[in-house]
Each structure stands twice: as structure tokens, then as C-alpha cells.
Short mmCIF file of C-alpha atoms in Angstrom, two decimals:
data_model
loop_
_atom_site.label_atom_id
_atom_site.label_comp_id
_atom_site.label_asym_id
_atom_site.label_seq_id
_atom_site.Cartn_x
_atom_site.Cartn_y
_atom_site.Cartn_z
CA MET F 15 -5.89 -28.34 114.05
CA LEU F 16 -5.48 -29.34 117.66
CA LYS F 17 -5.80 -26.53 120.16
CA LEU F 18 -3.41 -28.40 122.46
CA PHE F 19 -0.36 -29.98 120.78
CA PRO F 20 1.86 -31.51 123.50
CA PHE F 21 4.62 -32.79 121.22
CA GLY F 22 8.06 -31.29 121.72
CA GLU F 23 11.45 -32.29 120.41
CA ALA F 24 11.60 -35.67 122.16
CA PHE F 25 9.52 -38.23 124.07
CA ASP F 26 8.69 -36.97 127.57
CA ALA F 27 7.80 -39.70 130.07
CA SER F 28 6.71 -37.13 132.68
CA MET F 29 4.09 -35.64 130.32
CA GLY F 30 4.72 -32.15 131.63
CA GLY F 31 2.78 -31.73 134.87
CA GLN F 32 2.65 -28.10 135.98
CA VAL F 33 0.58 -25.72 138.08
CA LEU F 34 -1.99 -23.63 136.22
CA ARG F 35 -1.16 -19.93 136.14
CA GLY F 36 -3.57 -17.52 137.81
CA ASP F 37 -5.12 -16.47 134.49
CA ASP F 38 -5.51 -20.01 133.14
CA SER F 39 -8.93 -21.64 133.07
CA VAL F 40 -9.43 -24.97 134.82
CA PHE F 41 -11.97 -25.93 132.14
CA ASP F 42 -10.98 -25.31 128.54
CA LEU F 43 -13.58 -23.91 126.15
CA ASP F 44 -12.79 -25.39 122.74
CA LEU F 45 -15.37 -23.23 121.04
CA PRO F 46 -15.55 -24.81 117.53
CA HIS F 47 -16.37 -28.17 119.12
CA TYR F 48 -18.34 -27.05 122.15
CA LEU F 49 -21.92 -27.54 120.94
CA PRO F 50 -21.53 -30.96 119.26
CA GLU F 51 -19.48 -32.35 122.15
CA VAL F 52 -21.78 -31.11 124.91
CA ARG F 53 -24.81 -32.36 123.00
CA LEU F 54 -23.14 -35.75 122.52
CA LYS F 55 -22.39 -35.93 126.24
CA ARG F 56 -26.02 -35.18 127.05
CA ARG F 57 -27.27 -37.86 124.65
CA LEU F 58 -25.01 -40.46 126.22
CA LEU F 59 -26.22 -39.53 129.69
CA GLU F 60 -29.83 -39.77 128.60
CA ASP F 61 -29.27 -43.15 126.93
CA ASP F 62 -27.50 -44.84 129.86
CA HIS F 63 -27.25 -42.54 132.85
CA ARG F 64 -25.89 -45.05 135.36
CA TYR F 65 -23.03 -46.08 133.06
CA TYR F 66 -21.80 -42.52 132.54
CA PHE F 67 -22.58 -40.97 135.94
CA ARG F 68 -22.17 -42.04 139.56
CA GLY F 69 -22.92 -39.69 142.44
CA GLY F 70 -25.14 -40.03 145.47
CA ALA F 71 -25.30 -38.57 148.96
CA GLN F 72 -21.75 -39.63 149.88
CA THR F 73 -20.33 -37.26 147.24
CA MET F 74 -22.86 -34.43 147.58
CA GLN F 75 -20.61 -31.89 149.32
CA ALA F 76 -17.93 -32.38 146.68
CA GLN F 77 -20.53 -32.19 143.90
CA TRP F 78 -21.59 -28.70 145.01
CA GLU F 79 -17.96 -27.67 145.13
CA VAL F 80 -17.50 -28.88 141.54
CA LEU F 81 -20.59 -26.98 140.43
CA GLU F 82 -19.24 -23.82 142.05
CA LEU F 83 -15.83 -24.29 140.44
CA VAL F 84 -17.29 -24.90 136.97
CA LEU F 85 -19.68 -21.94 136.98
CA ARG F 86 -17.22 -19.45 138.43
CA ASP F 87 -14.45 -20.59 136.10
CA LEU F 88 -16.58 -20.30 132.96
CA ALA F 89 -18.06 -16.94 133.95
CA VAL F 90 -14.58 -15.49 134.49
CA SER F 91 -12.80 -17.08 131.50
CA ALA F 92 -15.56 -16.61 128.91
CA PRO F 93 -17.96 -13.86 130.10
CA GLU F 94 -19.21 -13.33 126.56
CA HIS F 95 -20.69 -16.84 126.66
CA PHE F 96 -21.46 -17.49 130.34
CA SER F 97 -22.67 -15.34 133.22
CA LEU F 98 -23.25 -16.00 136.90
CA SER F 99 -24.90 -13.66 139.40
CA GLN F 100 -25.60 -14.32 143.06
CA ASP F 101 -27.95 -12.90 145.66
CA GLY F 102 -27.07 -14.74 148.85
CA ASP F 103 -27.59 -18.43 148.16
CA ARG F 104 -29.74 -17.64 145.11
CA TRP F 105 -27.64 -18.22 141.95
CA ASN F 106 -28.57 -17.20 138.41
CA TRP F 107 -26.79 -18.96 135.55
CA HIS F 108 -26.90 -18.07 131.85
CA ASN F 109 -25.25 -20.25 129.20
CA ARG F 110 -25.56 -18.27 125.97
CA LEU F 111 -24.02 -21.00 123.82
CA LEU F 112 -26.83 -23.39 124.75
CA ASN F 113 -29.39 -20.62 125.25
CA GLU F 114 -30.12 -21.89 128.76
CA ARG F 115 -30.88 -20.09 132.01
CA LEU F 116 -31.29 -21.55 135.47
CA THR F 117 -31.99 -20.04 138.88
CA PHE F 118 -31.40 -22.22 141.94
CA ARG F 119 -30.40 -22.05 145.59
CA PHE F 120 -26.85 -23.16 146.18
CA GLY F 121 -26.86 -26.32 148.28
CA ASP F 122 -30.50 -27.12 147.51
CA GLY F 123 -30.77 -29.89 144.95
CA GLU F 124 -34.48 -29.27 144.39
CA GLY F 125 -33.65 -26.42 142.00
CA LEU F 126 -31.44 -28.52 139.71
CA PRO F 127 -32.62 -30.95 137.04
CA GLN F 128 -29.79 -33.38 137.94
CA GLU F 129 -27.33 -33.90 140.77
CA PRO F 130 -24.94 -30.92 141.02
CA LEU F 131 -21.89 -32.49 139.34
CA ASP F 132 -24.07 -34.14 136.71
CA TRP F 133 -25.71 -30.84 135.80
CA ALA F 134 -22.43 -28.86 135.88
CA GLY F 135 -20.75 -31.49 133.70
CA ARG F 136 -23.39 -30.87 131.03
CA GLN F 137 -22.12 -27.28 130.71
CA ILE F 138 -18.54 -28.23 129.77
CA GLN F 139 -16.58 -30.55 127.48
CA GLU F 140 -14.53 -32.15 130.26
CA ASP F 141 -15.12 -35.46 131.97
CA LEU F 142 -15.19 -35.03 135.76
CA VAL F 143 -14.10 -37.74 138.21
CA LEU F 144 -13.93 -37.55 142.02
CA MET F 145 -11.15 -39.18 144.03
CA SER F 146 -11.05 -39.61 147.82
CA ALA F 147 -9.17 -37.26 150.14
CA ASP F 148 -6.92 -39.94 151.65
CA GLU F 149 -3.53 -41.06 150.39
CA ARG F 150 -5.00 -43.95 148.36
CA SER F 151 -6.95 -41.58 146.06
CA VAL F 152 -9.86 -43.96 145.51
CA PHE F 153 -12.25 -43.26 142.63
CA VAL F 154 -15.61 -42.47 144.28
CA GLY F 155 -17.82 -41.02 141.53
CA GLY F 156 -18.15 -38.64 138.64
CA GLN F 157 -19.38 -38.09 135.10
CA LEU F 158 -17.33 -39.91 132.46
CA CYS F 159 -18.46 -39.96 128.83
CA PHE F 160 -15.32 -39.67 126.68
CA ALA F 161 -12.81 -42.01 128.32
CA ASN F 162 -10.18 -43.92 126.37
CA GLY F 163 -10.56 -47.60 127.25
CA TRP F 164 -12.09 -47.35 130.73
CA ALA F 165 -15.35 -46.51 132.47
CA LEU F 166 -16.57 -45.56 135.92
CA ASP F 167 -17.65 -49.12 136.64
CA ASP F 168 -14.05 -50.29 136.05
CA ARG F 169 -12.52 -47.92 138.59
CA LEU F 170 -15.03 -47.09 141.32
CA GLY F 171 -13.60 -48.23 144.64
CA LYS F 172 -10.09 -48.67 143.23
CA SER F 173 -7.09 -46.59 144.23
CA PHE F 174 -4.86 -44.53 141.95
CA ALA F 175 -2.15 -47.18 142.26
CA GLU F 176 -4.51 -50.08 141.52
CA ILE F 177 -5.77 -48.59 138.27
CA HIS F 178 -2.22 -48.11 136.96
CA THR F 179 -1.01 -51.70 137.42
CA ARG F 180 -0.65 -52.16 133.63
CA THR F 181 1.40 -49.00 133.15
CA PRO F 182 4.57 -49.51 131.05
CA GLN F 183 7.84 -49.63 133.00
CA THR F 184 9.07 -46.51 131.23
CA THR F 185 6.24 -44.34 132.55
CA LEU F 186 6.02 -45.80 136.08
CA PRO F 187 7.96 -42.81 137.50
CA SER F 188 5.20 -40.48 136.26
CA VAL F 189 2.60 -42.68 137.99
CA ASP F 190 4.59 -42.53 141.21
CA ALA F 191 4.82 -38.76 140.83
CA GLY F 192 1.06 -38.62 140.31
CA GLN F 193 0.49 -40.60 143.48
CA ARG F 194 2.68 -38.22 145.45
CA LEU F 195 0.86 -35.27 143.92
CA MET F 196 -2.45 -36.58 145.25
CA GLY F 197 -1.03 -36.39 148.74
CA VAL F 198 0.40 -32.87 148.59
CA LEU F 199 -2.05 -31.11 146.28
CA LYS F 200 -3.32 -27.94 147.94
CA ALA F 201 -6.77 -26.39 147.50
CA GLY F 202 -6.71 -23.44 145.14
CA ARG F 203 -3.85 -24.82 143.01
CA THR F 204 -4.78 -26.87 139.96
CA VAL F 205 -2.10 -29.04 138.36
CA TRP F 206 -2.43 -30.09 134.73
CA ARG F 207 -0.67 -32.48 132.40
CA SER F 208 -1.23 -33.85 128.91
CA SER F 209 -1.47 -37.31 127.45
CA TRP F 210 -1.49 -38.45 123.83
CA ASN F 211 -2.39 -41.46 121.73
CA PHE F 212 -3.19 -42.44 118.14
CA LYS F 213 -6.52 -44.02 117.27
CA MET F 214 -8.17 -45.29 114.11
CA THR F 215 -11.36 -43.42 114.97
CA ASP F 216 -12.36 -39.92 116.01
CA GLU F 217 -15.09 -41.19 118.35
CA LEU F 218 -14.92 -39.45 121.70
CA ASP F 219 -16.71 -42.21 123.60
CA LEU F 220 -14.16 -45.01 123.72
CA THR F 221 -15.26 -46.27 127.12
CA THR F 222 -14.97 -49.95 128.00
CA ARG F 223 -18.20 -50.98 126.29
CA HIS F 224 -16.68 -50.06 122.90
CA LYS F 225 -13.29 -51.74 123.45
CA ALA F 226 -14.02 -55.07 121.74
CA ARG F 227 -15.56 -53.38 118.71
CA TYR F 228 -12.68 -50.95 118.38
CA LYS F 229 -10.03 -53.68 118.72
CA ALA F 230 -11.71 -55.80 116.04
CA ASP F 231 -11.94 -52.82 113.67
CA PHE F 232 -8.31 -51.90 114.35
CA ALA F 233 -7.13 -55.46 113.71
CA ALA F 234 -8.97 -55.56 110.38
CA ARG F 235 -7.93 -52.13 109.09
CA ALA F 236 -4.43 -51.52 110.47
CA PRO F 237 -2.62 -54.05 108.22
CA LEU F 238 -4.09 -52.36 105.13
CA LEU F 239 -2.66 -48.92 105.88
CA ASP F 240 0.20 -47.42 103.91
CA ALA F 241 1.75 -43.97 103.59
CA ALA F 242 -0.97 -42.91 101.17
CA THR F 243 -3.93 -43.90 103.35
CA VAL F 244 -2.76 -43.46 106.96
CA GLY F 245 -3.28 -39.67 107.11
CA PRO F 246 -7.08 -39.55 107.14
CA ALA F 247 -7.43 -42.95 108.87
CA VAL F 248 -5.46 -42.22 112.06
CA PHE F 249 -6.37 -39.58 114.62
CA VAL F 250 -4.20 -37.83 117.19
CA ARG F 251 -6.07 -38.07 120.52
CA ILE F 252 -4.98 -35.63 123.22
CA GLU F 253 -6.09 -35.41 126.83
CA ARG F 254 -5.69 -32.28 128.95
CA GLN F 255 -5.87 -33.65 132.49
CA THR F 256 -6.36 -31.46 135.57
CA PHE F 257 -6.15 -32.24 139.29
CA THR F 258 -7.90 -29.90 141.73
CA ARG F 259 -8.24 -30.29 145.49
CA LEU F 260 -11.72 -29.24 146.56
CA PRO F 261 -11.44 -26.93 149.59
CA ARG F 262 -14.24 -28.18 151.87
CA SER F 263 -14.60 -31.91 151.18
CA GLY F 264 -10.89 -32.41 150.48
CA LEU F 265 -11.69 -34.68 147.52
CA VAL F 266 -9.67 -34.34 144.31
CA LEU F 267 -11.43 -33.47 141.06
CA PHE F 268 -9.82 -35.17 138.06
CA GLY F 269 -10.85 -33.39 134.87
CA VAL F 270 -10.18 -34.70 131.36
CA HIS F 271 -10.71 -32.69 128.18
CA THR F 272 -10.29 -34.83 125.04
CA TYR F 273 -9.29 -33.38 121.66
CA ASN F 274 -9.19 -35.23 118.32
CA SER F 275 -7.68 -34.39 114.95
CA SER F 276 -6.66 -36.50 111.98
CA LEU F 277 -2.98 -37.12 111.30
CA GLU F 278 -3.55 -35.59 107.87
CA THR F 279 -4.83 -32.34 109.38
CA GLU F 280 -1.97 -32.03 111.87
CA ALA F 281 0.65 -32.84 109.24
CA GLN F 282 -0.43 -29.87 107.14
CA ASP F 283 2.02 -28.01 109.38
CA PRO F 284 5.51 -29.38 108.57
CA ASP F 285 6.76 -28.41 112.03
CA ARG F 286 4.01 -30.42 113.70
CA ALA F 287 4.80 -33.36 111.42
CA ARG F 288 8.49 -33.05 112.35
CA ARG F 289 7.75 -33.00 116.07
CA LEU F 290 5.44 -36.02 115.78
CA VAL F 291 8.25 -37.93 114.06
CA ALA F 292 10.75 -36.91 116.74
CA VAL F 293 8.50 -37.98 119.61
CA LEU F 294 7.49 -41.25 117.98
CA ARG F 295 11.08 -42.18 117.19
CA GLY F 296 12.01 -41.60 120.82
CA THR F 297 9.03 -43.45 122.31
CA PRO F 298 10.21 -46.60 124.12
CA GLU F 299 9.01 -49.95 122.84
CA ASP F 300 6.92 -50.76 125.92
CA VAL F 301 5.00 -47.49 125.51
CA ARG F 302 4.47 -48.06 121.77
CA LEU F 303 3.08 -51.51 122.53
CA TYR F 304 0.88 -50.21 125.36
CA LYS F 305 -0.58 -47.49 123.14
CA ALA F 306 -1.01 -49.94 120.20
CA ILE F 307 1.17 -47.78 117.97
CA THR F 308 3.43 -50.60 116.76
CA PRO F 309 1.03 -52.03 114.11
CA ILE F 310 0.64 -48.63 112.41
CA GLU F 311 3.98 -46.94 113.06
CA GLY F 312 5.56 -47.84 109.69
CA PRO F 313 2.97 -46.02 107.55
CA MET F 314 2.82 -43.18 110.11
CA PHE F 315 6.58 -42.60 109.97
CA ALA F 316 6.61 -42.60 106.17
CA PHE F 317 3.69 -40.20 105.92
CA LEU F 318 4.91 -37.82 108.62
CA ALA F 319 8.51 -37.79 107.39
CA ALA F 320 7.33 -36.77 103.93
CA ARG F 321 5.14 -34.01 105.34
CA ALA F 322 7.94 -32.82 107.62
CA ALA F 323 10.12 -32.43 104.55
CA GLY F 324 7.39 -30.42 102.84
CA ALA F 325 6.33 -33.16 100.43
CA GLY F 326 2.63 -33.54 99.77
CA ALA F 327 1.78 -30.37 101.69
#
């Protein structure tokens, strides 16, 4: 079942932005899925590095800040799996899950096999995107392997406002709130929120290059679904999104951890099935259309309502 289940008793247009508590980790270790997801990320980066990563000298200060944030966060939150020791600018990293060790000098790229953010991103399940320090919050680089319907090439050089021009009217206030957050976000305080969708695949990489294929598959399969077949065919896709102001460069790190689980798996819990029904019934039409829920909502409602009542469990 999903580690993060952001469905309450009603549709929430704000999607619950809040400041992380002091003992919360910026980067979430979803241990059962860690190895396959990190290995998948590494394969994608090896296959087409430029598509999934953009860095360069203009982002280098921020990249080292991201590396520092990732390693310190993991070493504190999961010391049984990760350890970091330092002797001046000499850093020693041990990732026990991947059985990897690396010693390097902080700030010296010669000791790393990739650029700092690129290497650090290969230690975690999150996608990592950098946004400029000014009020426009322009996308300037990052490592993005598991996006839902977008890619770095689509957004580099575009502002936060520009990339949300297709946002449904109902959720525009949350976009405006996000824009304001970019301007007031303080270093040392990470804000997180969640986002959800329903997909007819559990593929993590749904970046732009896969959009046409996915849409064709959805169009062919969606009309065939009914209450008996929708459970294993549809997946709940959750994003845990974090926003962190980097202290020296001032750039904002946008982190996205994606979780997938089939509707059938989640509906094994009648309370989860009930909450899914409640949120879906309250979701405005423009949001259902935007998320492409409308073509599959009939079978989903029938299936979830039965599970919520305890039938078929």
C-alpha cells in the first residue's frame, strides 16, 4: 500500500502545503522500492543523460548545496543505511543499500563521477529541479526522471507562472499560493505538499517523450474497463513535493518523490476506498477533465463503493 495517502474526507484544492517538522526528512526513503527505483533512474540517465539531467557551471554552487543537503539528510534520517563523515573538506560517504563508498573533497568536482546534483540524485528516489532565486522562479536545471507529463526540456527557462498556464480554474488559487511561497521561502525551512492522479500504468517515467504512447494506450483501454477490471488496471499516483531554499545560492530546490499503487491494492482497506470515493465525488469537473479521470470514473466509483462497503474485500 501507499506510504503516503493524501486523501481525506473531501477534495482539497490547496493540496495541504505545510512546513516540515524538525524531525521530518526532506528526502523520503521508501525502502521496499528504493533499489529498483534508484537503479531505474540510473539506467535512464545512462541511456539519455541530456534528456534527464541539465546542470553546468551556472548551477554549480547550488548543485553542491543540494549534494550537502541530500547526504546530511540521509545520514541523519537513516543512519543504518547511510553514513557521512568529514575531515575538513574531505567527505566520506557510504551507501549500504547500494554497497557504494566514495571519498571526495567538497567543492572539487574531480572527485565525483558526475556533476554534484547528478551524483546526489542517484542516491535517492526523488527528482530534483532547481529554480531561480528571483520572484519569477525560472526552471534552471536539475535531474528529472519520473515526471508526469513533462520534462526538463519543456520547462527550462520558463517561470513558475508560465508552466502553470493550463491549470484548472479550481486550483488556480493553489498556484498563486505557490508563486507567493517562492518569494517568501526562507533557507532552513522546507515546505511540502502532495499531489495525486490516476493512471493506467505504473510506469514511473511518464515524461513528455512517453505522452503520445500513453494517451493512445489509454484511449484504447479505458472504454473497456468495468467494475470487475478497473482495480488492477488503474494506479493511484502520488507525488510528495518539497520546496527548499538553498542558503548560499538562494535557488529553490523542488523535489518530487513519486509513489504508485494499484487501485485494487489500495481498496483492500475499506477506509481508503471510502476516502477515495469521497474525494473523487467532490472533485470539480475541470480538475477531473485535466487529470483525465472522466473516462474511467464510472468503473472506479462502482469498484471503490463496493470495496468501501466491504464487498469483495
